[in-house]
mmCIF file of C-alpha atoms in Angstrom:
data_model
loop_
_atom_site.group_PDB
_atom_site.id
_atom_site.type_symbol
_atom_site.label_atom_id
_atom_site.label_comp_id
_atom_site.label_asym_id
_atom_site.label_seq_id
_atom_site.Cartn_x
_atom_site.Cartn_y
_atom_site.Cartn_z
ATOM 1 C CA MET A 10 14.435 -8.443 14.099
ATOM 2 C CA LYS A 11 17.749 -7.415 15.715
ATOM 3 C CA SER A 12 21.205 -6.575 14.397
ATOM 4 C CA LYS A 13 24.476 -5.238 15.766
ATOM 5 C CA GLU A 14 26.916 -2.888 14.009
ATOM 6 C CA SER A 15 29.981 -2.057 16.094
ATOM 7 C CA ASN A 16 28.443 -0.618 19.301
ATOM 8 C CA TRP A 17 25.078 0.017 17.689
ATOM 9 C CA ARG A 18 22.169 -2.350 18.079
ATOM 10 C CA PHE A 19 19.110 -2.045 15.846
ATOM 11 C CA PHE A 20 15.657 -3.446 16.501
ATOM 12 C CA SER A 21 12.860 -3.253 13.959
ATOM 13 C CA PHE A 22 9.199 -4.022 13.431
ATOM 14 C CA ALA A 23 7.403 -4.162 10.086
ATOM 15 C CA GLN A 24 3.805 -4.815 9.096
ATOM 16 C CA THR A 25 1.417 -4.089 6.245
ATOM 17 C CA HIS A 26 -2.364 -4.381 5.971
ATOM 18 C CA ALA A 27 -4.798 -3.920 3.091
ATOM 19 C CA GLY A 28 -6.965 -1.718 5.309
ATOM 20 C CA LYS A 29 -10.729 -1.884 5.705
ATOM 21 C CA VAL A 30 -11.823 -0.632 2.267
ATOM 22 C CA ARG A 31 -9.391 -1.796 -0.401
ATOM 23 C CA PRO A 32 -9.786 -5.442 -1.549
ATOM 24 C CA TYR A 33 -6.046 -5.768 -2.238
ATOM 25 C CA ASN A 34 -2.759 -4.401 -0.928
ATOM 26 C CA GLU A 35 -0.483 -2.327 -3.166
ATOM 27 C CA ASP A 36 1.980 -1.558 -0.351
ATOM 28 C CA ALA A 37 5.185 -3.495 0.243
ATOM 29 C CA TYR A 38 8.101 -3.305 2.653
ATOM 30 C CA LEU A 39 11.629 -4.654 3.093
ATOM 31 C CA GLU A 40 13.226 -5.395 6.456
ATOM 32 C CA CYS A 41 16.954 -6.195 6.184
ATOM 33 C CA THR A 42 17.868 -5.468 9.784
ATOM 34 C CA VAL A 43 21.219 -7.260 9.720
ATOM 35 C CA GLU A 44 22.347 -5.144 6.765
ATOM 36 C CA GLY A 45 20.781 -1.958 8.141
ATOM 37 C CA VAL A 46 18.323 -1.382 5.284
ATOM 38 C CA TRP A 47 14.566 -0.835 5.479
ATOM 39 C CA VAL A 48 12.154 0.175 2.723
ATOM 40 C CA VAL A 49 8.462 1.074 2.429
ATOM 41 C CA ALA A 50 6.702 1.361 -0.947
ATOM 42 C CA ASP A 51 3.180 2.369 -1.995
ATOM 43 C CA GLY A 52 2.283 1.164 -5.491
ATOM 44 C CA MET A 53 -0.023 2.969 -7.915
ATOM 45 C CA GLY A 54 -1.697 1.805 -11.075
ATOM 46 C CA GLY A 55 -4.632 -0.280 -9.909
ATOM 47 C CA HIS A 56 -5.073 -4.008 -9.363
ATOM 48 C CA LYS A 57 -2.350 -6.175 -10.934
ATOM 49 C CA ALA A 58 -0.175 -3.094 -11.454
ATOM 50 C CA GLY A 59 0.448 -1.099 -8.275
ATOM 51 C CA ASP A 60 1.220 -4.226 -6.292
ATOM 52 C CA VAL A 61 3.600 -5.348 -9.037
ATOM 53 C CA ALA A 62 5.455 -2.025 -8.948
ATOM 54 C CA SER A 63 5.910 -1.944 -5.171
ATOM 55 C CA ARG A 64 6.972 -5.596 -5.073
ATOM 56 C CA MET A 65 9.458 -5.096 -7.917
ATOM 57 C CA LEU A 66 10.968 -2.193 -6.009
ATOM 58 C CA VAL A 67 11.531 -4.048 -2.732
ATOM 59 C CA ASP A 68 12.731 -7.171 -4.568
ATOM 60 C CA THR A 69 15.290 -5.108 -6.491
ATOM 61 C CA VAL A 70 16.601 -3.419 -3.344
ATOM 62 C CA GLN A 71 16.793 -6.773 -1.566
ATOM 63 C CA GLN A 72 18.746 -8.237 -4.480
ATOM 64 C CA PHE A 73 21.254 -5.375 -4.305
ATOM 65 C CA VAL A 74 21.575 -5.663 -0.520
ATOM 66 C CA LYS A 75 22.254 -9.392 -0.614
ATOM 67 C CA GLU A 76 24.822 -9.168 -3.422
ATOM 68 C CA LEU A 77 27.482 -7.492 -1.264
ATOM 69 C CA PRO A 78 28.804 -8.050 2.268
ATOM 70 C CA ARG A 79 27.359 -5.644 4.800
ATOM 71 C CA GLU A 80 30.572 -3.623 5.123
ATOM 72 C CA SER A 81 30.627 -2.972 1.361
ATOM 73 C CA LEU A 82 27.185 -1.383 1.261
ATOM 74 C CA GLY A 83 26.873 2.391 0.947
ATOM 75 C CA ILE A 84 24.260 5.040 0.324
ATOM 76 C CA ASP A 85 25.380 5.552 -3.274
ATOM 77 C CA TYR A 86 24.890 1.835 -3.842
ATOM 78 C CA MET A 87 21.394 2.100 -2.375
ATOM 79 C CA ARG A 88 20.667 4.942 -4.796
ATOM 80 C CA LYS A 89 21.759 2.680 -7.667
ATOM 81 C CA ALA A 90 19.277 0.082 -6.406
ATOM 82 C CA LEU A 91 16.421 2.580 -6.637
ATOM 83 C CA ASP A 92 17.590 3.678 -10.088
ATOM 84 C CA GLU A 93 17.588 0.049 -11.204
ATOM 85 C CA ALA A 94 14.121 -0.496 -9.748
ATOM 86 C CA ASN A 95 12.905 2.521 -11.708
ATOM 87 C CA SER A 96 14.274 1.059 -14.943
ATOM 88 C CA ARG A 97 12.806 -2.386 -14.288
ATOM 89 C CA ILE A 98 9.330 -1.089 -13.484
ATOM 90 C CA PHE A 99 9.270 1.263 -16.451
ATOM 91 C CA ASP A 100 10.483 -1.505 -18.767
ATOM 92 C CA TYR A 101 7.826 -3.862 -17.385
ATOM 93 C CA SER A 102 5.028 -1.389 -18.167
ATOM 94 C CA GLN A 103 6.343 -0.877 -21.693
ATOM 95 C CA ARG A 104 6.695 -4.608 -22.389
ATOM 96 C CA TYR A 105 3.639 -6.075 -20.716
ATOM 97 C CA LEU A 106 1.135 -3.279 -20.067
ATOM 98 C CA GLN A 107 1.182 -1.463 -23.412
ATOM 99 C CA GLY A 108 2.906 1.505 -21.815
ATOM 100 C CA GLU A 109 0.289 1.995 -19.108
ATOM 101 C CA THR A 110 1.679 4.195 -16.335
ATOM 102 C CA ILE A 111 2.426 2.318 -13.147
ATOM 103 C CA GLY A 112 4.795 3.209 -10.362
ATOM 104 C CA THR A 113 5.475 3.284 -6.675
ATOM 105 C CA THR A 114 6.621 5.603 -3.940
ATOM 106 C CA ALA A 115 9.716 4.618 -1.995
ATOM 107 C CA VAL A 116 11.288 5.598 1.296
ATOM 108 C CA LEU A 117 14.546 3.840 2.211
ATOM 109 C CA LEU A 118 16.485 4.018 5.483
ATOM 110 C CA PHE A 119 20.142 2.927 5.607
ATOM 111 C CA VAL A 120 22.276 3.005 8.768
ATOM 112 C CA GLN A 121 26.063 2.693 8.783
ATOM 113 C CA ASP A 122 29.006 3.878 10.870
ATOM 114 C CA GLY A 123 26.898 5.838 13.324
ATOM 115 C CA ARG A 124 24.958 7.699 10.628
ATOM 116 C CA TYR A 125 21.537 7.351 9.067
ATOM 117 C CA HIS A 126 20.661 8.030 5.434
ATOM 118 C CA CYS A 127 17.244 8.293 3.834
ATOM 119 C CA LEU A 128 16.377 8.165 0.134
ATOM 120 C CA TRP A 129 12.830 8.845 -0.988
ATOM 121 C CA VAL A 130 10.508 9.423 -3.929
ATOM 122 C CA GLY A 131 6.811 10.284 -3.552
ATOM 123 C CA ASP A 132 4.768 10.812 -0.403
ATOM 124 C CA SER A 133 5.742 7.847 1.755
ATOM 125 C CA ARG A 134 7.500 9.321 4.779
ATOM 126 C CA LEU A 135 10.347 8.966 7.244
ATOM 127 C CA TYR A 136 9.879 10.300 10.776
ATOM 128 C CA LEU A 137 12.537 10.513 13.480
ATOM 129 C CA GLN A 138 11.608 10.372 17.148
ATOM 130 C CA ARG A 139 14.405 11.769 19.304
ATOM 131 C CA ASN A 140 14.163 12.994 22.890
ATOM 132 C CA GLN A 141 10.398 12.380 22.834
ATOM 133 C CA GLN A 142 9.960 14.653 19.805
ATOM 134 C CA LEU A 143 8.589 13.221 16.543
ATOM 135 C CA VAL A 144 9.760 15.089 13.436
ATOM 136 C CA GLN A 145 8.952 14.403 9.787
ATOM 137 C CA LYS A 146 12.300 14.262 7.974
ATOM 138 C CA THR A 147 11.082 13.810 4.389
ATOM 139 C CA ARG A 148 9.201 16.305 2.246
ATOM 140 C CA ASP A 149 6.239 14.892 0.301
ATOM 141 C CA HIS A 150 6.594 14.992 -3.475
ATOM 142 C CA SER A 151 2.954 15.964 -3.886
ATOM 143 C CA GLN A 152 0.852 18.632 -5.546
ATOM 144 C CA VAL A 153 -0.546 19.888 -2.242
ATOM 145 C CA MET A 154 2.930 20.270 -0.736
ATOM 146 C CA ASP A 155 3.967 22.331 -3.760
ATOM 147 C CA MET A 156 0.872 24.477 -3.184
ATOM 148 C CA VAL A 157 1.728 24.927 0.508
ATOM 149 C CA GLU A 158 5.249 26.069 -0.356
ATOM 150 C CA GLN A 159 3.864 28.465 -2.957
ATOM 151 C CA GLY A 160 1.553 29.965 -0.333
ATOM 152 C CA LEU A 161 -1.602 28.884 -2.180
ATOM 153 C CA ILE A 162 -2.975 26.799 0.700
ATOM 154 C CA ARG A 163 -2.101 26.217 4.349
ATOM 155 C CA ALA A 164 -0.664 22.987 5.681
ATOM 156 C CA TYR A 165 -3.830 22.063 7.584
ATOM 157 C CA GLU A 166 -5.814 22.189 4.326
ATOM 158 C CA THR A 167 -3.804 19.479 2.573
ATOM 159 C CA GLU A 168 -5.552 16.369 3.891
ATOM 160 C CA ASN A 169 -9.001 17.321 2.583
ATOM 161 C CA HIS A 170 -7.868 19.102 -0.561
ATOM 162 C CA PRO A 171 -9.214 17.710 -3.884
ATOM 163 C CA MET A 172 -5.617 17.156 -5.046
ATOM 164 C CA ALA A 173 -4.460 15.464 -1.855
ATOM 165 C CA ASN A 174 -3.749 12.192 -3.675
ATOM 166 C CA VAL A 175 -1.739 13.693 -6.535
ATOM 167 C CA ILE A 176 1.983 12.922 -6.347
ATOM 168 C CA THR A 177 4.622 14.644 -8.442
ATOM 169 C CA ARG A 178 7.257 11.896 -8.387
ATOM 170 C CA ALA A 179 7.084 8.112 -8.471
ATOM 171 C CA ILE A 180 9.500 5.323 -9.282
ATOM 172 C CA GLY A 181 8.772 3.548 -12.563
ATOM 173 C CA VAL A 182 6.700 6.141 -14.417
ATOM 174 C CA GLY A 183 9.542 7.252 -16.689
ATOM 175 C CA PRO A 184 13.051 6.274 -17.773
ATOM 176 C CA ASP A 185 14.710 8.609 -15.241
ATOM 177 C CA ILE A 186 13.960 9.553 -11.654
ATOM 178 C CA VAL A 187 15.099 12.243 -9.203
ATOM 179 C CA ILE A 188 15.783 10.815 -5.735
ATOM 180 C CA ASP A 189 16.027 13.040 -2.646
ATOM 181 C CA GLN A 190 18.329 12.311 0.290
ATOM 182 C CA ILE A 191 18.829 13.368 3.881
ATOM 183 C CA SER A 192 21.549 12.147 6.249
ATOM 184 C CA GLY A 193 22.468 12.700 9.861
ATOM 185 C CA GLU A 194 24.237 11.408 12.955
ATOM 186 C CA LEU A 195 22.616 8.656 14.980
ATOM 187 C CA VAL A 196 21.854 9.284 18.649
ATOM 188 C CA TRP A 197 21.220 6.561 21.214
ATOM 189 C CA GLY A 198 17.505 5.906 21.445
ATOM 190 C CA ASP A 199 16.645 7.279 18.004
ATOM 191 C CA GLN A 200 13.497 5.714 16.598
ATOM 192 C CA PHE A 201 12.591 5.905 12.917
ATOM 193 C CA LEU A 202 9.161 5.418 11.385
ATOM 194 C CA LEU A 203 8.832 4.637 7.684
ATOM 195 C CA CYS A 204 5.216 4.611 6.518
ATOM 196 C CA THR A 205 2.817 4.971 3.622
ATOM 197 C CA ASP A 206 0.147 7.651 3.520
ATOM 198 C CA GLY A 207 -2.419 5.066 4.606
ATOM 199 C CA LEU A 208 -1.057 5.572 8.124
ATOM 200 C CA THR A 209 -0.566 9.341 8.087
ATOM 201 C CA LYS A 210 -4.014 10.002 6.590
ATOM 202 C CA GLU A 211 -5.585 8.307 9.607
ATOM 203 C CA LEU A 212 -3.321 9.433 12.466
ATOM 204 C CA PRO A 213 -2.093 12.921 13.386
ATOM 205 C CA ASP A 214 1.564 13.245 14.356
ATOM 206 C CA ALA A 215 0.728 13.584 18.061
ATOM 207 C CA HIS A 216 -1.151 10.287 18.033
ATOM 208 C CA MET A 217 1.704 8.528 16.236
ATOM 209 C CA ALA A 218 4.179 9.901 18.769
ATOM 210 C CA HIS A 219 2.008 8.587 21.602
ATOM 211 C CA CYS A 220 1.864 5.118 20.022
ATOM 212 C CA MET A 221 5.666 5.055 19.788
ATOM 213 C CA GLN A 222 6.289 5.532 23.524
ATOM 214 C CA SER A 223 6.492 1.840 24.445
ATOM 215 C CA ASN A 224 9.852 0.347 25.403
ATOM 216 C CA ILE A 225 8.936 -2.684 23.303
ATOM 217 C CA ILE A 226 9.138 -1.778 19.638
ATOM 218 C CA SER A 227 6.636 -4.405 18.508
ATOM 219 C CA ASP A 228 4.071 -2.923 20.899
ATOM 220 C CA SER A 229 4.627 0.507 19.344
ATOM 221 C CA GLY A 230 4.246 -0.876 15.835
ATOM 222 C CA LEU A 231 1.093 -2.791 16.653
ATOM 223 C CA ALA A 232 -0.367 0.289 18.349
ATOM 224 C CA LEU A 233 0.169 2.309 15.158
ATOM 225 C CA MET A 234 -1.421 -0.343 12.948
ATOM 226 C CA HIS A 235 -4.355 -0.919 15.310
ATOM 227 C CA SER A 236 -5.044 2.813 15.615
ATOM 228 C CA ALA A 237 -5.152 3.237 11.832
ATOM 229 C CA LEU A 238 -7.501 0.277 11.432
ATOM 230 C CA VAL A 239 -9.797 1.474 14.213
ATOM 231 C CA ARG A 240 -10.090 4.840 12.463
ATOM 232 C CA GLY A 241 -11.272 3.219 9.250
ATOM 233 C CA ALA A 242 -8.074 2.559 7.261
ATOM 234 C CA SER A 243 -9.490 3.718 3.928
ATOM 235 C CA ASP A 244 -6.153 2.933 2.244
ATOM 236 C CA ASN A 245 -3.493 0.238 2.573
ATOM 237 C CA VAL A 246 -1.440 0.777 5.735
ATOM 238 C CA THR A 247 2.249 -0.017 6.157
ATOM 239 C CA CYS A 248 4.694 0.932 8.867
ATOM 240 C CA VAL A 249 8.276 0.015 9.690
ATOM 241 C CA LEU A 250 9.829 1.034 13.006
ATOM 242 C CA VAL A 251 13.585 1.022 13.605
ATOM 243 C CA ARG A 252 15.185 1.719 16.977
ATOM 244 C CA ALA A 253 18.885 2.422 17.598
ATOM 245 C CA THR A 254 20.177 1.519 21.039
ATOM 246 C CA ASN A 255 23.206 0.296 22.941
ATOM 247 C CA THR A 256 21.314 -2.092 25.204
ATOM 248 C CA GLY A 257 19.680 -5.446 24.606
ATOM 249 C CA GLY A 258 16.750 -4.822 26.925
ATOM 250 C CA ASP A 259 14.117 -4.367 24.214
ATOM 251 C CA ASN A 260 11.983 -7.508 24.093
ATOM 252 C CA GLN A 261 11.587 -7.334 20.338
ATOM 253 C CA GLN A 262 10.450 -10.621 18.787
ATOM 254 C CA GLY A 263 11.137 -9.842 16.237
ATOM 255 C CA THR A 264 -12.290 0.539 -3.223
ATOM 256 C CA GLU A 265 -11.404 -1.056 -6.700
ATOM 257 C CA SER A 266 -9.015 1.590 -8.070
ATOM 258 C CA ASP A 267 -5.939 3.250 -6.663
ATOM 259 C CA ASP A 268 -6.523 6.818 -5.451
ATOM 260 C CA THR A 269 -2.872 7.834 -5.661
ATOM 261 C CA VAL A 270 -2.491 9.763 -8.902
ATOM 262 C CA PRO A 271 0.868 10.712 -10.451
ATOM 263 C CA LEU A 272 1.140 14.275 -11.742
ATOM 264 C CA PHE A 273 2.439 13.525 -15.218
ATOM 265 C CA ASN A 274 0.936 14.003 -18.674
ATOM 266 C CA TYR A 275 -1.348 11.110 -18.005
ATOM 267 C CA ALA A 276 -5.059 10.762 -17.323
ATOM 268 C CA ARG A 277 -6.467 7.730 -15.527
ATOM 269 C CA GLN A 278 -9.092 5.942 -17.602
#
C-alpha cells in the first residue's frame, strides 16, 4: 500500500501467519496506509477467545479511523480508540464468556505532520530503522522486563526464562487500561517494524535488521516472515513494515492453548 501526506510518502507491507505449531492464529493487524495508521495485536485467551480479542481491537481502531477525515485524526483520538477497544473486549468477556479473562496486546503507529506516534500495551513491539541502525522503541510490559529493570536477571536471560510469556498489561482484561506512548520527528528513509513476539522470539535484532535492507519493502517483509517460519515459528507471527520516503521509486505492490499469560489475579485452568 502507498499513501502521500504533504511531501511525505508512506509505503507499507503487512502479513500474518499461524506459524508451524499453533492450529489457529490469534494475531491480527490493521493497515490503513492512506490515513497513516497501522496496528498489530496478539490475542490471548485460547481458541475462540484470543482471536476474538485481537480482531475486536483492530476492528474498533479501523472504525474510529474511518469515521473522520484524515486531517481530523490525532494521537489523542487514537488513544480513545484503544480505550474503546478495551471496554468492548472486557464487556464481551463479561457478557458471553462468564467473565473469563481474555485480552490482546496492541502496538499502534500513527504518522502525521512529519511526526510519528506510537501507542502500545503488552509485549508487541515497534522498531525504528534509521541510518542502518535498528532500535527497539517500545518497552515490553512483561514480567521478565520488570525483572531486568530490577536487576534480578540480565537481558540475555529473558527469552528462556520460565516467565518469558507473562505479560503485565493487556487490552480487555479489566475496565481500565494504561497506554504508553512515544513520539518523534520523522526522517527521510525511516522504516518502522511493528510485530508480535512470534517474530522476535525467532529472530535476533541483527537478523531482522539484515532482512530489512532491501529497497523493496515487500521483499523485506517477506524475508522477515520466511526467516521466522524457517526457524520453526512456534507461535503466530505477524509483522507490519512502514517506510517513509520522498521518492516513488519503491516497487511496493502493495499447540492448543495460548502461551501468553497475563499477570493479573488470574490462573489459567
